[in-house]
mmCIF file of C-alpha atoms in Angstrom:
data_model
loop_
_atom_site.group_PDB
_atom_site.id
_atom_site.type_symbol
_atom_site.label_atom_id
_atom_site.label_comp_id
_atom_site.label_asym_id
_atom_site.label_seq_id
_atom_site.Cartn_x
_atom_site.Cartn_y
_atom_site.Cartn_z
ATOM 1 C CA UNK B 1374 2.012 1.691 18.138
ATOM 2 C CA UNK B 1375 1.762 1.026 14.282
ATOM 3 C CA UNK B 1376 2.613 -1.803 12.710
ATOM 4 C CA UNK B 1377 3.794 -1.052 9.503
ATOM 5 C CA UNK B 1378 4.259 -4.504 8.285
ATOM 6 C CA UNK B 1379 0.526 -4.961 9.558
ATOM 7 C CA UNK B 1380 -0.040 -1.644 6.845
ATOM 8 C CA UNK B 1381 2.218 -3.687 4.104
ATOM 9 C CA UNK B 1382 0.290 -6.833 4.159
ATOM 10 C CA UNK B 1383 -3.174 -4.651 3.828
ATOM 11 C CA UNK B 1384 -2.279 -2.243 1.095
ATOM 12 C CA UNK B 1385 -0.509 -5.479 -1.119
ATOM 13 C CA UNK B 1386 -4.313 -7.188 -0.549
ATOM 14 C CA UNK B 1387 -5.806 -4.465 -1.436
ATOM 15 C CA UNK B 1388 -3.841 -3.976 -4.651
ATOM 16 C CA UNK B 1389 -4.582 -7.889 -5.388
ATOM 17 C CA UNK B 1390 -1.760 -9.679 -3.806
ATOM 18 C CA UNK B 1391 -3.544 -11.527 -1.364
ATOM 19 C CA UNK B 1392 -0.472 -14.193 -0.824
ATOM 20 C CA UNK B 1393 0.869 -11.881 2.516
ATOM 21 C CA UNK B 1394 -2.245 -11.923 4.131
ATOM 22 C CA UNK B 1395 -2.754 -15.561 4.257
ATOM 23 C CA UNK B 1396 0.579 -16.396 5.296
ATOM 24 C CA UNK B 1397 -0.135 -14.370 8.093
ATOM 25 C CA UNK B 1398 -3.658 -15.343 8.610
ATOM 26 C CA UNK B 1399 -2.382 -19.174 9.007
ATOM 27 C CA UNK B 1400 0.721 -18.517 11.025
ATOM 28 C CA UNK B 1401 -1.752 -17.206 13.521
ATOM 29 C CA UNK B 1402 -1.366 -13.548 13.666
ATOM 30 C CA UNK B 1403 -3.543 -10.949 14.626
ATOM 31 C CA UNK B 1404 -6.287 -9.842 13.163
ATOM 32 C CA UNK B 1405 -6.673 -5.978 13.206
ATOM 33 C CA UNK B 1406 -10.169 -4.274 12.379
ATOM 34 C CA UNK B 1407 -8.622 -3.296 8.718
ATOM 35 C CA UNK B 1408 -7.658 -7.146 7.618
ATOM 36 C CA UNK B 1409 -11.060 -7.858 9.518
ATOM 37 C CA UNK B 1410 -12.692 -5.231 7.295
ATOM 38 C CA UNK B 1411 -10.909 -6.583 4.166
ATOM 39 C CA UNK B 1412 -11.843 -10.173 4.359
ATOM 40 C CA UNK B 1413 -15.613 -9.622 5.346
ATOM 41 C CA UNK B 1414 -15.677 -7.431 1.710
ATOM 42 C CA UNK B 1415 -13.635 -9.627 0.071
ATOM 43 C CA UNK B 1416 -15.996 -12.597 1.339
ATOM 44 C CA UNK B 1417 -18.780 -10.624 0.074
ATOM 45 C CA UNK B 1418 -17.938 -9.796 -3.449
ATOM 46 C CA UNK B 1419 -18.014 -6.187 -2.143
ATOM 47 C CA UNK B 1420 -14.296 -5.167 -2.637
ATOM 48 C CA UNK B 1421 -14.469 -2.000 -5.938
ATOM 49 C CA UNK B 1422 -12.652 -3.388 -9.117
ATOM 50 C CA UNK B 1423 -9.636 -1.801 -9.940
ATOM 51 C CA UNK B 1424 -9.912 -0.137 -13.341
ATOM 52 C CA UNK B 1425 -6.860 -0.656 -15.932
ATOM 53 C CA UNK B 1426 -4.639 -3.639 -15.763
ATOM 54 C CA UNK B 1427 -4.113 -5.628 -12.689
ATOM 55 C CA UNK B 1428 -1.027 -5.501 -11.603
ATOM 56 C CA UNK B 1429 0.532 -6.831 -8.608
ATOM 57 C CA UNK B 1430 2.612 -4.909 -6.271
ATOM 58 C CA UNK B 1431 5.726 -6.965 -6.854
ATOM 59 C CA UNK B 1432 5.580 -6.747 -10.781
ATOM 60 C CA UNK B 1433 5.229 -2.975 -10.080
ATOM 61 C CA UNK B 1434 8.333 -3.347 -7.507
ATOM 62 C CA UNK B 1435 10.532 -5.852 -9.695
ATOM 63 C CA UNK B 1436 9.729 -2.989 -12.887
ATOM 64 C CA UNK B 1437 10.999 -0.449 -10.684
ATOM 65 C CA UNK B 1438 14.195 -2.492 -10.024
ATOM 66 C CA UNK B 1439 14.574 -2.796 -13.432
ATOM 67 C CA UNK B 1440 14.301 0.695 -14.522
ATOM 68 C CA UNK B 1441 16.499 2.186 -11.495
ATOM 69 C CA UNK B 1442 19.488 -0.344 -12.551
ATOM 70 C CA UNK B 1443 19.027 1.412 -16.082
ATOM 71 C CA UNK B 1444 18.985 4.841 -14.774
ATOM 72 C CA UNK B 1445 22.470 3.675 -12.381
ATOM 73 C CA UNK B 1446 24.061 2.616 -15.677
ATOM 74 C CA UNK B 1447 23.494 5.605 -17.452
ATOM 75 C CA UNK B 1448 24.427 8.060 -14.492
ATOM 76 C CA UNK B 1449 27.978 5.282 -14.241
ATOM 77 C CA UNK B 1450 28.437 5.517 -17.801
ATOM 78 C CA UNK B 1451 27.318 8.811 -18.541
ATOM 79 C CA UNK B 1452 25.838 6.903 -21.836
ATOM 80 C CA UNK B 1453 22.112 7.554 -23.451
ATOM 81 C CA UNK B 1454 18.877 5.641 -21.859
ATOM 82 C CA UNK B 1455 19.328 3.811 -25.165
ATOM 83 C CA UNK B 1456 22.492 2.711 -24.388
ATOM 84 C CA UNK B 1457 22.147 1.691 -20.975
ATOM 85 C CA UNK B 1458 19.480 -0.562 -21.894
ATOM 86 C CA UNK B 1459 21.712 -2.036 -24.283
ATOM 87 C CA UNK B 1460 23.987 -2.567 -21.810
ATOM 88 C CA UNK B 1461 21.133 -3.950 -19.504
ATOM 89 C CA UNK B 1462 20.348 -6.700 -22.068
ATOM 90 C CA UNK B 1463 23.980 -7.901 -22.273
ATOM 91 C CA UNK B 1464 24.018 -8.448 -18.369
ATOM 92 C CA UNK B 1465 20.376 -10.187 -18.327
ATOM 93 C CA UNK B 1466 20.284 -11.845 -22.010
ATOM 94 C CA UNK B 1467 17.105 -13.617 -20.312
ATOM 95 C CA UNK B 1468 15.204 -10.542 -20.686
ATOM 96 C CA UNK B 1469 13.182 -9.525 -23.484
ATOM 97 C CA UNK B 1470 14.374 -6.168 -25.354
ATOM 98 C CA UNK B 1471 10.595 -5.075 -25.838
ATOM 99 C CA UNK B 1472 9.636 -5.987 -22.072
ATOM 100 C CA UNK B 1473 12.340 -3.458 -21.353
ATOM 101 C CA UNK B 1474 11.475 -1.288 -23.874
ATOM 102 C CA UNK B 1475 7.537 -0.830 -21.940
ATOM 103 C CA UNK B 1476 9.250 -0.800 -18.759
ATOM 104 C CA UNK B 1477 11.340 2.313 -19.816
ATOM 105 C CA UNK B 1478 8.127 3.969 -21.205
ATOM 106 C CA UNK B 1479 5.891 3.396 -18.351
ATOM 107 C CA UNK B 1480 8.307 4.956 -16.003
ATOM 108 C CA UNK B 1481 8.816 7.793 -18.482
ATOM 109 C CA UNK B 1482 4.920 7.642 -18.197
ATOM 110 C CA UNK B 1483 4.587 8.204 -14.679
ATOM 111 C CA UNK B 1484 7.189 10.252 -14.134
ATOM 112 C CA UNK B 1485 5.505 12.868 -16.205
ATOM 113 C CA UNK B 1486 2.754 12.190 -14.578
ATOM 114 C CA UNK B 1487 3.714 13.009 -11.150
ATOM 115 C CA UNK B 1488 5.319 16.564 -12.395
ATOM 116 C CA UNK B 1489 2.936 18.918 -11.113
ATOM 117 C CA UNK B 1490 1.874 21.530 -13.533
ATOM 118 C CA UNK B 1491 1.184 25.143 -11.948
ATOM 119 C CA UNK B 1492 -1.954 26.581 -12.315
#
């Protein structure tokens, strides 16, 4: 049977958040050939850099949190993307407009990314 929070801890080490797999690693859980696999190249120096920025899998989680509450506002409000992060930064004055700003633009990024074109 799979163990898909077995497959959750690997894939966050493997993008860099390594925090999962300890925790697990010192409340005594298994060991499966993967995590076994993963430490012995990690212990090695072996593991392939990633190229681009290194971001962790919960910045990349909390950004998409972020962007879906804007897109839920504007859909609500039937308002502009411009608007709804407007109305974003009166709900979270904490946040920073231009943080916001590259969070709307990456997703705009990568959604046109994923599009396939035909060929």
């Amino acid at each position: 049977m799979v163990d898909f929070a077995i497959i959750d801890i690997l894939w966050r080490a493997m993008d860099g958040e390594v925090e999962p797999m300890a925790k697990h690693i010192e409340a005594g859980g298994d060991l499966p050939p993967d995590f076994r696999a993963f430490l012995a190249a990690h212990l090695r120096n072996e593991l392939p850099k990633r190229p681009g920025n290194k971001r962790t899998f919960s910045q990349v989680q909390m950004e998409a949190g972020i962007v879906s509450q804007i897109r839920y506002i504007m859909r609500i409000m039937g308002c502009s993307a411009y608007k709804a992060q407007k109305l974003y930064l009166q709900m979270h004055p904490s946040m920073n407009e231009e943080t916001l700003k590259t969070y709307w633009k990456k997703s705009r990024r990568r959604a046109k990314n994923r599009v396939s074109k035909p060929v």
